Coordinates of C-alpha atoms in Angstrom, one line a residue:
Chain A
X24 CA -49.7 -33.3 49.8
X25 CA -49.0 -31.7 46.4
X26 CA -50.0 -28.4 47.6
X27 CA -47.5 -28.5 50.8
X28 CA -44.3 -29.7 48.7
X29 CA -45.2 -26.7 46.8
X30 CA -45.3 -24.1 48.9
X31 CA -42.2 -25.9 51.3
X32 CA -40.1 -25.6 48.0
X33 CA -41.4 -22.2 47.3
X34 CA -40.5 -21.0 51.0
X35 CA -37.0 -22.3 50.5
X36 CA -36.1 -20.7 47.6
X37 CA -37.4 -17.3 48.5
X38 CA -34.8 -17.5 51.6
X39 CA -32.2 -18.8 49.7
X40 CA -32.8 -15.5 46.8
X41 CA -33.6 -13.3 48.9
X42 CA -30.7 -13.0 52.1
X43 CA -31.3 -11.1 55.0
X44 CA -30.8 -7.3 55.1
X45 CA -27.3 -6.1 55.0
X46 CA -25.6 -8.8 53.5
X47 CA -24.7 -8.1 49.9
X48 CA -26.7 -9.5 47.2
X49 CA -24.9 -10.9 44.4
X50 CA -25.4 -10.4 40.8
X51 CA -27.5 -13.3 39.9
X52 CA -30.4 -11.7 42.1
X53 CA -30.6 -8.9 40.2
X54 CA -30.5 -11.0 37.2
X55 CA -33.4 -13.2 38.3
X56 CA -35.7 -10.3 37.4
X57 CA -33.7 -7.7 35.1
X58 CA -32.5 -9.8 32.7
X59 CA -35.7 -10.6 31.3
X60 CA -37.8 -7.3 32.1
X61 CA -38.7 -5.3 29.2
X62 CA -37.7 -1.6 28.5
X63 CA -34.7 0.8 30.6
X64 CA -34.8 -1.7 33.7
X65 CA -33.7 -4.4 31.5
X66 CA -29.6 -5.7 31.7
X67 CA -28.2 -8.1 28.8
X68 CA -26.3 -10.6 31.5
X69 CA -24.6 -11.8 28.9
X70 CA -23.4 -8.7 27.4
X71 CA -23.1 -7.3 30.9
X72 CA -21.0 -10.4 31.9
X73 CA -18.6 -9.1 29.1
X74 CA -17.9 -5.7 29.6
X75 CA -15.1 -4.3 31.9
X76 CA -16.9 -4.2 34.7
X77 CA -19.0 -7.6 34.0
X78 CA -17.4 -9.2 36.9
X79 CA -18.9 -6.5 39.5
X80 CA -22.0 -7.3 41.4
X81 CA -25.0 -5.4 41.0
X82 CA -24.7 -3.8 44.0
X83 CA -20.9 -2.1 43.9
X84 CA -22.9 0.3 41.9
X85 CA -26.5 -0.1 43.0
X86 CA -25.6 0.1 46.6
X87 CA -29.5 1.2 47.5
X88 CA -31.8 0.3 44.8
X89 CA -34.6 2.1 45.7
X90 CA -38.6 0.4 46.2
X91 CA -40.4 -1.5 48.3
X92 CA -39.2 -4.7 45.3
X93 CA -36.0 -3.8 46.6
X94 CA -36.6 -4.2 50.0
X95 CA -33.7 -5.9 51.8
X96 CA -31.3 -6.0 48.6
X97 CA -28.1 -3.7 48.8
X98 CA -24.4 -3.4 49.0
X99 CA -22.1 -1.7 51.4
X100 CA -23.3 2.6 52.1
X101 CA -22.2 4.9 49.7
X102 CA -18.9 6.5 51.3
X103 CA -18.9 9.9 51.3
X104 CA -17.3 10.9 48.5
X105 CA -20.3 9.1 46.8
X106 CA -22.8 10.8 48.3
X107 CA -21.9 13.6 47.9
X108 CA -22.0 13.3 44.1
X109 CA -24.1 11.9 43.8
X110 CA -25.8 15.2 45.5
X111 CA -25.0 17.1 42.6
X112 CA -25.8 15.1 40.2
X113 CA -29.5 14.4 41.8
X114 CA -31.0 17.5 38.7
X115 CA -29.3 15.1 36.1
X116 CA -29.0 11.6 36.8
X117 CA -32.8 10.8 38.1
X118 CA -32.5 7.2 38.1
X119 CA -30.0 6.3 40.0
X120 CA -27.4 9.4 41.5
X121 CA -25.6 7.1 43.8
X122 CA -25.1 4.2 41.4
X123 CA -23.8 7.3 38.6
X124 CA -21.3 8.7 41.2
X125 CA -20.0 5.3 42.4
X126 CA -17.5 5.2 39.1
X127 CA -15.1 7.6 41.4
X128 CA -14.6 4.8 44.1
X129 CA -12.4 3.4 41.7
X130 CA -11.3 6.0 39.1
X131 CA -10.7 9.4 41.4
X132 CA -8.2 10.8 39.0
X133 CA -10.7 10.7 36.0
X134 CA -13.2 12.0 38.3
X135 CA -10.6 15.2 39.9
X136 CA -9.9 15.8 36.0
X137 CA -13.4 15.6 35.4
X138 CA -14.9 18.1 37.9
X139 CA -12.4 20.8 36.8
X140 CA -13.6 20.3 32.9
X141 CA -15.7 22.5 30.8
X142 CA -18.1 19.5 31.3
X143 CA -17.4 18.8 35.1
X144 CA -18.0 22.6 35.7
X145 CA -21.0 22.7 34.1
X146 CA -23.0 19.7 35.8
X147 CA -21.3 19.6 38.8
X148 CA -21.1 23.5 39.5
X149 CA -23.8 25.8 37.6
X150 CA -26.3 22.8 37.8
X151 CA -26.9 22.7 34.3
X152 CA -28.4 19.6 32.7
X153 CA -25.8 20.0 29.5
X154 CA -22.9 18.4 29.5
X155 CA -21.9 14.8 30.1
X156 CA -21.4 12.7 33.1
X157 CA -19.4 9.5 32.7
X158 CA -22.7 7.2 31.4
X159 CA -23.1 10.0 28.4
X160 CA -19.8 9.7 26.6
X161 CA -19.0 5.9 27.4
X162 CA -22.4 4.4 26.9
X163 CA -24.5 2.0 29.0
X164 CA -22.5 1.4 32.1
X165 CA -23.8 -2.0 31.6
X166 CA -21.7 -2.5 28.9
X167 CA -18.6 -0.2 29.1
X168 CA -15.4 -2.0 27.1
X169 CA -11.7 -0.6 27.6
X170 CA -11.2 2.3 25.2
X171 CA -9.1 0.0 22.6
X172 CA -12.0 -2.1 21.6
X173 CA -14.2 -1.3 18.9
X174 CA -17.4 -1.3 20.6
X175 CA -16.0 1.0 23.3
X176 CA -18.0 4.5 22.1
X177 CA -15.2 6.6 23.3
X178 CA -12.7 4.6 21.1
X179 CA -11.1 6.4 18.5
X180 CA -13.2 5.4 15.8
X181 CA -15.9 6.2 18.0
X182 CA -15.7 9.1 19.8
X183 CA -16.3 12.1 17.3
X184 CA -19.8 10.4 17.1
X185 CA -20.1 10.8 20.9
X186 CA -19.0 14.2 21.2
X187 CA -21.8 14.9 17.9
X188 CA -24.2 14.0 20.2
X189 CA -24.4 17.5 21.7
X190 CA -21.7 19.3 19.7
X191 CA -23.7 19.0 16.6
X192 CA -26.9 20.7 17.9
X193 CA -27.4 24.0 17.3
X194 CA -29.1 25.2 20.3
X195 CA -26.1 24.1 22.2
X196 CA -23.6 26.1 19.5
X197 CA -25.9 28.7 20.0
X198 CA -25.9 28.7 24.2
X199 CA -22.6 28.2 24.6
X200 CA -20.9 29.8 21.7
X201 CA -18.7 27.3 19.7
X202 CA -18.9 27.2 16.3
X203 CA -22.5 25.9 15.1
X204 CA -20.2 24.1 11.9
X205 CA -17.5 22.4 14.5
X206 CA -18.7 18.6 13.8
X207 CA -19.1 19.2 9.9
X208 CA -16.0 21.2 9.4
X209 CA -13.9 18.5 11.4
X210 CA -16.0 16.0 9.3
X211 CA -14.9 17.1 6.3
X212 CA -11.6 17.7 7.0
X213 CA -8.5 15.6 6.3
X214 CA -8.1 14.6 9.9
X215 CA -12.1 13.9 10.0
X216 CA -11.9 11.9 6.6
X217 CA -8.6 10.3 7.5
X218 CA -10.1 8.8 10.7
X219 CA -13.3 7.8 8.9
X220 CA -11.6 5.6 6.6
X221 CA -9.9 3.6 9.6
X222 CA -6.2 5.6 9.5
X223 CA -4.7 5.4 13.4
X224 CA -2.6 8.4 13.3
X225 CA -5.2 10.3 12.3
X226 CA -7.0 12.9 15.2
X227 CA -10.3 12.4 17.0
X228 CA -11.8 15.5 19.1
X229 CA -10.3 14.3 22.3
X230 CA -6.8 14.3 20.5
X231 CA -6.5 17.7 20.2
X232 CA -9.0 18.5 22.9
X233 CA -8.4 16.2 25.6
X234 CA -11.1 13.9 27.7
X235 CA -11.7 13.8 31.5
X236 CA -9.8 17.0 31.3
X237 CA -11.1 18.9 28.4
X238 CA -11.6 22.7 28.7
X239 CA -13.6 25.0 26.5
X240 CA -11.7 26.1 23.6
X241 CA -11.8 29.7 24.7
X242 CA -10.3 28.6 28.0
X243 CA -6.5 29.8 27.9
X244 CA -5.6 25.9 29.6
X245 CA -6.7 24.5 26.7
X246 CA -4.7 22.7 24.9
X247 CA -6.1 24.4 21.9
X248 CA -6.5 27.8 24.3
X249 CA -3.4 29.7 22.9
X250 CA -1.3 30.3 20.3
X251 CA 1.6 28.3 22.4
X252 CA -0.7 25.5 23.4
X253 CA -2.0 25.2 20.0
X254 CA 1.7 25.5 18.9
X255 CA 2.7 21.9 21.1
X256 CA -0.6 20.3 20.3
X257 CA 0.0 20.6 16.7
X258 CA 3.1 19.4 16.9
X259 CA 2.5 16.0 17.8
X260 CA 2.2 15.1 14.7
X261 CA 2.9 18.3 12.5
X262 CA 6.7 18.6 14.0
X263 CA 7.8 22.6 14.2
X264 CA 4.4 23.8 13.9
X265 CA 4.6 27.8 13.5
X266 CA 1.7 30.5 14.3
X267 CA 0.9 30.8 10.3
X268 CA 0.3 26.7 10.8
X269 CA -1.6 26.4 13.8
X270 CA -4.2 29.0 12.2
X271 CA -5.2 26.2 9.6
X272 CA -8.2 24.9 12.0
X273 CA -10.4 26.9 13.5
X274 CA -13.9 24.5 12.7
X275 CA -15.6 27.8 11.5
X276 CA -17.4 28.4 8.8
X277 CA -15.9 28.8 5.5
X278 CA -14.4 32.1 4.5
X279 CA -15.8 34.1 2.0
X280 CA -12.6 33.9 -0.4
X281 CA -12.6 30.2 0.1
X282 CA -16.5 30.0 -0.2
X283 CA -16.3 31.9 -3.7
X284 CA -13.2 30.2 -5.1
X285 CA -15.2 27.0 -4.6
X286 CA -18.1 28.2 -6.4
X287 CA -15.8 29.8 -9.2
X288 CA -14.1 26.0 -9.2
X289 CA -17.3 23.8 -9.6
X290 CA -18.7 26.6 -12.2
X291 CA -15.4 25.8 -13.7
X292 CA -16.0 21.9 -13.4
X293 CA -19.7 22.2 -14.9
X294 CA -18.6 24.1 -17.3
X295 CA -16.2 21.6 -18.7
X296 CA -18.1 18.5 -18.2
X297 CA -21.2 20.2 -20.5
X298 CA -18.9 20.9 -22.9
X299 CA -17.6 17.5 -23.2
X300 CA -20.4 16.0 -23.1
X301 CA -22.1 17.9 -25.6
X302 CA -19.2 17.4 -27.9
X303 CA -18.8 13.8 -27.5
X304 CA -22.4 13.1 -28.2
X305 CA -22.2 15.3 -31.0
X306 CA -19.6 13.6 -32.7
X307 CA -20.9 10.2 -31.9
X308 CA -24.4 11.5 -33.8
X309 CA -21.8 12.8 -37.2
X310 CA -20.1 9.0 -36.9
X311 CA -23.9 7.1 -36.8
X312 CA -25.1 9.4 -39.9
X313 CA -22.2 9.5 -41.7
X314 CA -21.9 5.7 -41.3
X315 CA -25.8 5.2 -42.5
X316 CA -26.2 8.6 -44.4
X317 CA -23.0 9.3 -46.7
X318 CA -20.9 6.0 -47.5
X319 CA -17.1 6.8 -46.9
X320 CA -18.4 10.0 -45.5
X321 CA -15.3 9.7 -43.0
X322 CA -14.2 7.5 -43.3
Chain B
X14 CA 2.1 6.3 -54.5
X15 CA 5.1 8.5 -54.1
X16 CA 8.2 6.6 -53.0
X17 CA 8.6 9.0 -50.8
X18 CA 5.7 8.5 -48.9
X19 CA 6.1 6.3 -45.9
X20 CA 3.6 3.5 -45.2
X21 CA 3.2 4.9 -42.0
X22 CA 4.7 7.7 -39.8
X23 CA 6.2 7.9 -36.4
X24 CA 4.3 10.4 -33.9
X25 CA 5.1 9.4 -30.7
X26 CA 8.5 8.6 -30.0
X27 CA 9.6 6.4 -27.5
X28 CA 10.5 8.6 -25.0
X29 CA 7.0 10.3 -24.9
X30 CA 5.4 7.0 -24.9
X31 CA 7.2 5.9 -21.8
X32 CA 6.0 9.4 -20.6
X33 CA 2.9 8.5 -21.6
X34 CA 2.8 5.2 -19.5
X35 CA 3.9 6.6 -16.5
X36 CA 1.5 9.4 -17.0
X37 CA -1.2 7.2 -16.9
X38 CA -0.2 4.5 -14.5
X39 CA 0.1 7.6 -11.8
X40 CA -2.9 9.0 -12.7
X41 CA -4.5 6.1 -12.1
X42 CA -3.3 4.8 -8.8
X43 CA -3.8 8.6 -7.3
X44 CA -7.5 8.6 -8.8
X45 CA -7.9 5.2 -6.9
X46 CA -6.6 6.2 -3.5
X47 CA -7.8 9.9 -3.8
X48 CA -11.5 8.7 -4.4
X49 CA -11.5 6.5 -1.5
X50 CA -10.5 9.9 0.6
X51 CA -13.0 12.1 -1.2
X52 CA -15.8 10.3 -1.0
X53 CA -14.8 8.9 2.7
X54 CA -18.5 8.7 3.7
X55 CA -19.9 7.4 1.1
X56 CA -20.1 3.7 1.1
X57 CA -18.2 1.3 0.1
X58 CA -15.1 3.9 0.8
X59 CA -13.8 1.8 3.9
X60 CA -13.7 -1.4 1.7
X61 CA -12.4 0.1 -0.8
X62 CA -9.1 1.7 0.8
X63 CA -8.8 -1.5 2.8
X64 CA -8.4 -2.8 -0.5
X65 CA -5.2 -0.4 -1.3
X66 CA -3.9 -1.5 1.9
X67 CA -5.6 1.3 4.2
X68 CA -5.9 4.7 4.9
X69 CA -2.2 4.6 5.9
X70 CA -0.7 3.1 3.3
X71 CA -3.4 4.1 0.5
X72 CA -1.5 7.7 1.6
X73 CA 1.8 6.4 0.8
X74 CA 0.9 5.3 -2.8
X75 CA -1.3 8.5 -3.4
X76 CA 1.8 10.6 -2.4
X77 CA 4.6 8.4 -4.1
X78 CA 2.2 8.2 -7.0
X79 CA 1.7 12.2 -7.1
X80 CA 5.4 12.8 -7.1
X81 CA 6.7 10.5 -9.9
X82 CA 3.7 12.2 -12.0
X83 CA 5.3 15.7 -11.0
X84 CA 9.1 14.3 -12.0
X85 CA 7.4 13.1 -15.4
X86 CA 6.3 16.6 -16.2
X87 CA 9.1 18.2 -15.3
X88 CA 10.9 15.5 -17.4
X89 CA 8.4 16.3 -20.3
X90 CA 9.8 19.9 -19.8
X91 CA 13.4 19.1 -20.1
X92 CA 12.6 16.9 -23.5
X93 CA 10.7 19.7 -25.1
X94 CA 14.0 21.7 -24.1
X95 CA 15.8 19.0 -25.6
X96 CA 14.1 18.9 -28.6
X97 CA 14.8 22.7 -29.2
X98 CA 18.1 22.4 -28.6
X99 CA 18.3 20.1 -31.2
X100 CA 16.0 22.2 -33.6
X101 CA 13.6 19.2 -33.9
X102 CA 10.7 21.4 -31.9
X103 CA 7.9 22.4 -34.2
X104 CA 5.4 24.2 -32.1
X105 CA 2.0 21.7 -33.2
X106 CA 0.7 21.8 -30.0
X107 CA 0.7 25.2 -29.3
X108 CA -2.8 26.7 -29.4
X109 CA -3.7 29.2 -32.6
X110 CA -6.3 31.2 -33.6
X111 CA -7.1 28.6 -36.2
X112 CA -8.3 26.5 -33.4
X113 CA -11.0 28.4 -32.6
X114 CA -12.3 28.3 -36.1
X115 CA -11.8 24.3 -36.3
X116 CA -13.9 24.1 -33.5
X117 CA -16.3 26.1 -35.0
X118 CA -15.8 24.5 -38.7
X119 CA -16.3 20.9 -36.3
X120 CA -19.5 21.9 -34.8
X121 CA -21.1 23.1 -38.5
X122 CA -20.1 19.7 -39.4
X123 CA -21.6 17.8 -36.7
X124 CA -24.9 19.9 -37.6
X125 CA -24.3 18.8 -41.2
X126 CA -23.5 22.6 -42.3
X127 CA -20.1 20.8 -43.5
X128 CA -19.4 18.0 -45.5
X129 CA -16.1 17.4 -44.3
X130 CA -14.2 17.9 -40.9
X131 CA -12.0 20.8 -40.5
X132 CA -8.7 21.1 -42.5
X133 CA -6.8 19.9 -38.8
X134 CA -2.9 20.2 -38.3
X135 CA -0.8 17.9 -36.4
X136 CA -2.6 18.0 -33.7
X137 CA -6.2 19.0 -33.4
X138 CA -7.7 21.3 -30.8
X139 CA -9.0 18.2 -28.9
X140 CA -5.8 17.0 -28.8
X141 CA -4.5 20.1 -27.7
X142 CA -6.9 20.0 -24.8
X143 CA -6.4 17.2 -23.8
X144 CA -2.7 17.7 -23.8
X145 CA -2.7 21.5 -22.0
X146 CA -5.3 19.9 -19.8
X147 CA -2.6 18.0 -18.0
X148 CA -0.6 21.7 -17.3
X149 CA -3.2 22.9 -15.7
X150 CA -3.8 19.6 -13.6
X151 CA -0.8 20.1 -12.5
X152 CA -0.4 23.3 -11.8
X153 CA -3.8 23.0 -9.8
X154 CA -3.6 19.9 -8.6
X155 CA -0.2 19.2 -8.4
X156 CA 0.7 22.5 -6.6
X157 CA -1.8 22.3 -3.9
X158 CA -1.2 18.3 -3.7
X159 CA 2.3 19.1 -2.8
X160 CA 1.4 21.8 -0.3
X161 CA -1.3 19.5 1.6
X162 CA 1.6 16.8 1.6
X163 CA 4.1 19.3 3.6
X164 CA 1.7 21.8 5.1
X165 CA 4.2 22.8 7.5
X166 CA 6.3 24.0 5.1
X167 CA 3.8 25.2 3.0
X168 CA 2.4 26.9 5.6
X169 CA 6.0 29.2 5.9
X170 CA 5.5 30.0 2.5
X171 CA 2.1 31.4 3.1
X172 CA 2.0 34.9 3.9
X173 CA -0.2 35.8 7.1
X174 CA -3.4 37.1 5.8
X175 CA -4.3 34.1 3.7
X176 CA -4.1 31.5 6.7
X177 CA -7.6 31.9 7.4
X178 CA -8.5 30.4 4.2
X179 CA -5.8 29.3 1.8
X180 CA -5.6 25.7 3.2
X181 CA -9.6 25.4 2.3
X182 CA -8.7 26.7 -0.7
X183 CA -5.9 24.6 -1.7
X184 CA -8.1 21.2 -0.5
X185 CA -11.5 22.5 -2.8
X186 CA -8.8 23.0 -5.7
X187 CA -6.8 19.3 -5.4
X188 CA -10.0 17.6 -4.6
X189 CA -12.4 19.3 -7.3
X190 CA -9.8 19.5 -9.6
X191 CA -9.0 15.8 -9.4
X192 CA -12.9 15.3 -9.9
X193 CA -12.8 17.4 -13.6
X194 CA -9.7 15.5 -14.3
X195 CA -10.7 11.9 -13.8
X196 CA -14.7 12.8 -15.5
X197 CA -12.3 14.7 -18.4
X198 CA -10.3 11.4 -18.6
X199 CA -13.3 8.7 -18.8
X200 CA -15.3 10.8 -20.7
X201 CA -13.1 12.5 -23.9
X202 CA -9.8 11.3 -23.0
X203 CA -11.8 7.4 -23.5
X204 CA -14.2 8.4 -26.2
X205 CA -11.8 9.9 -28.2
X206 CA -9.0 7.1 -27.7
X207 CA -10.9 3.7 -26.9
X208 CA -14.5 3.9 -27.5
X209 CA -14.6 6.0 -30.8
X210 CA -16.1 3.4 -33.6
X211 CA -12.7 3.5 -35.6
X212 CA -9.8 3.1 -33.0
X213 CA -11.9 0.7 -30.5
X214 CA -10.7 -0.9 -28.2
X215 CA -8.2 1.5 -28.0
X216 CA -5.6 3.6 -30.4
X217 CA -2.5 1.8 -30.3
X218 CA -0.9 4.8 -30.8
X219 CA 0.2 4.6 -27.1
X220 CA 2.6 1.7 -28.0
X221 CA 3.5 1.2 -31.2
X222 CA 3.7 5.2 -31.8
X223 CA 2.9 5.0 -35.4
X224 CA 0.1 6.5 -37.9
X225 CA -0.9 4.5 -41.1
X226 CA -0.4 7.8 -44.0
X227 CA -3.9 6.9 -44.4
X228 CA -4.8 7.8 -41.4
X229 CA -2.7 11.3 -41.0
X230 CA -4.5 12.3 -44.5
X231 CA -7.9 11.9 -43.4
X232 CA -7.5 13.2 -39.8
X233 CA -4.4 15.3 -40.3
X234 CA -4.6 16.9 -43.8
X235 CA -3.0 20.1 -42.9
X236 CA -0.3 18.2 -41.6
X237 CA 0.1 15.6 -44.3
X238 CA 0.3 18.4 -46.5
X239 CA 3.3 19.8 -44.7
X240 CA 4.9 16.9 -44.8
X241 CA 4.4 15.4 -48.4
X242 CA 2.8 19.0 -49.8
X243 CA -0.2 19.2 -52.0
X244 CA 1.5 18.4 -54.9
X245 CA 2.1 15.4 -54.0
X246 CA -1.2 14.2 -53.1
X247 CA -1.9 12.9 -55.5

């Protein structure tokens, strides 16, 4: 009797989870399994359930989950526009290219900027694995937040960090020519500094170099490609920014008259500090043995 | 005693020692905000600008700060004028040859070659170093502060050639600068004025502007002798 209430119960629920092919299967599937696997297939539902797109079924993204697990779960076909993405993205998104190219269903501006980018070019066109597609610069697509929270990775605060992720290694300065010091010269910088400790006016890399749209720096469209366009991007905040001005950043390595004058400085600074140093302990060694040694020595 | 010999004399007037104050209280506040930007990765540097009101406003009391300190120093310039005008400038301060052979007569004494400290004037050469210390702050520091403040100005008055560097230049000079100046401060500046055995917890020199004659005589001889001549002494 047991064994039959079992199984009935067990028969029902597997037709109640899992719905007959081509109907869309909603979120809380997915989550019967993924949100308590272990490793990369794993999704936070609750963290999921927070982010911008926490409302979205599994399947607006996942349209064909591939495996024979997956057999029978699926949303509406990839349009065309997706597929054909997701195409070109096959060499660099391996999990998933349909469910990485669906983001232009809903954002096909971003995505026109973003095929005519330094980045977009590179992926998209020459079939390179460098370079970002959307997942790479705004995290887990999981748990993407709108730009003005904190946890978003391509908020202000947050963004120099994501570009650092391949602008700070040297085999990438190296292939593709910008300088190898870019994220430690803008680090160290009063812009860099001034964004570090939490100042809102101050300029990320996508200020200056744009997002979706961004062009190498060598790339006259830039807005940092010519002297003019350096000109109006300085002067968003530095009104009536001249040629002499815009010169000021370049991210290359430090000049040799600026590299010496620094060492000249601190030479300088370590000269004065010994001296001072050695002075004050001297005279504090006079006080002690004039104090025990000669009584009203001096003083 | 000589009735003519004061109990005590006046060396700081009150104008210098309102200098003084607002010398010091600028100092400070730009050492305060300026750290928080120098050391910007080094924890706790967010806390501790969010504690001068953030980065934005921390900028606002580092610049306000940095130009009352440069309208003090200009105003320093104008009393010294003053003072010649009115004949009453003796030139104590100024660096002399003699200096070099306190410092020297100093140093035998710390080694014990010397029984007494040097024969020292008005001023000794740590005080004079201490006190053209603060020119070359701000010529250093306050030149190049200025510049980073209004950089697009600055940067008309740059000629060409030096754009490549002169702005790297100008930060490594206000920020290292600023570094020699506050260690310069804590370390002699405070040893010499508050933690020495005899003036701690501080020489109240700063306020009340006066020298017991003792005083003067022991660490001022040369200068007590000017005043009150050898004769006298005794």
């Amino acid at each position: 009797m047991r064994i039959w209430l079992s199984t009935a119960m067990l028969l029902l629920f597997t037709f109640l989870l899992v719905p007959g092919a081509g109907a869309a299967t909603d979120s809380a599937t997915c989550f019967g399994c993924h949100g308590s696997m272990e490793g990369d297939v794993k999704v936070e539902q609750e963290k999921y359930s927070k982010s911008v797109h926490g409302s979205f079924d599994c399947v607006t993204c996942h349209m064909a989950p591939k495996g024979d697990q997956h057999q029978g779960l699926g949303g509406a076909a990839p349009d065309k526009s997706v597929k054909e993405l997701a195409a070109s993205l096959a060499h660099k998104s391996t999990k998933d290219p349909i469910a990485q190219s669906a983001c232009i269903t809903c954002h096909p501006d971003l995505y026109e900027a973003y095929k005519k980018s330094v980045h977009g070019q590179n992926v998209i066109t020459k079939k390179s694995t460098d370079g970002p597609v959307c997942t790479n610069c705004h995290g887990s697509p999981h748990y993407i937040q709108a730009r003005p929270s904190a946890e978003s990775k391509v908020h202000l605060f947050n963004v120099v960090e994501s570009c650092g992720k391949c602008h700070e290694e040297k085999h990438m300065s190296e292939k593709y020519g910008f300088s190898p010091l870019v994220m430690e010269r803008y680090l160290e910088s009063f812009h860099g500094r001034k964004l570090k400790l939490g100042h809102a006016g101050a300029p990320s890399c996508a200020s200056c170099h744009g997002s979706h749209d961004i062009k190498s720096a060598k790339d006259p469209s830039s807005p940092v490609g010519n002297l003019e366009n350096k000109k109006k991007t300085c002067s968003e905040c530095h009104s009536g920014a001249t040629e002499k001005f815009v010169a000021a950043i370049t991210h290359k390595p430090l000049h040799p008259i600026a590299h010496w004058s620094e060492i000249g400085l601190i030479l300088l600074t370590v000269g004065t500090f010994i001296f001072i140093i050695i002075h004050v302990l001297l005279d504090i060694y006079a006080d002690i043995r004039d104090r025990l040694f000669r009584k009203g020595g001096n003083h | 005693m000589d009735k003519n010999i004061p109990q005590e004399i006046e060396r700081f007037d009150l104008s210098v020692r309102i200098q003084h104050i607002i010398m010091f209280t600028t100092f400070l506040l730009l050492s305060f905000t300026g750290w928080g930007l120098k050391y910007a990765y080094v924890q706790p540097s967010s806390a501790w600008i969010t504690i001068w009101g953030g980065a934005k406003v921390a900028g606002i009391i580092h610049r306000v700060a940095g130009i009352i300190m440069l309208m003090d120093f200009v105003y320093h310039q104008f009393y010294l004028l003053n003072l010649a005008r009115k004949k009453d400038l003796r030139l104590t301060i100024v660096p002399m040859p003699k200096d070099v052979i306190d410092a020297f007569h100093n140093f035998m004494y710390f080694f014990g070659f010397r029984k007494e400290r040097p024969y020292f004037g008005k001023f000794n050469y740590m005080q004079k170093f201490d006190y053209w210390a603060v020119y070359w702050g701000m010529f250093i520091i306050g030149s190049s502060g200025l510049f980073l403040a209004f950089p697009v100005t600055a940067s008309m008055l740059f000629p060409a050639f030096t754009t490549q560097w002169i702005w790297d230049i100008l930060f490594i000079m206000h920020s290292d600068e600023a570094l020699l100046a506050i260690v310069f401060i804590l370390i002699f500046h405070f040893y010499n004025e508050h933690l020495r055995s005899e003036v701690f917890p501080m020489n109240w020199m700063w306020l009340t502007g006066k020298m017991t004659i003792e005083q003067l005589k022991h660490h001022h001889p040369a200068e007590y002798d000017y005043l009150y001549g050898k004769d006298k002494k005794k």
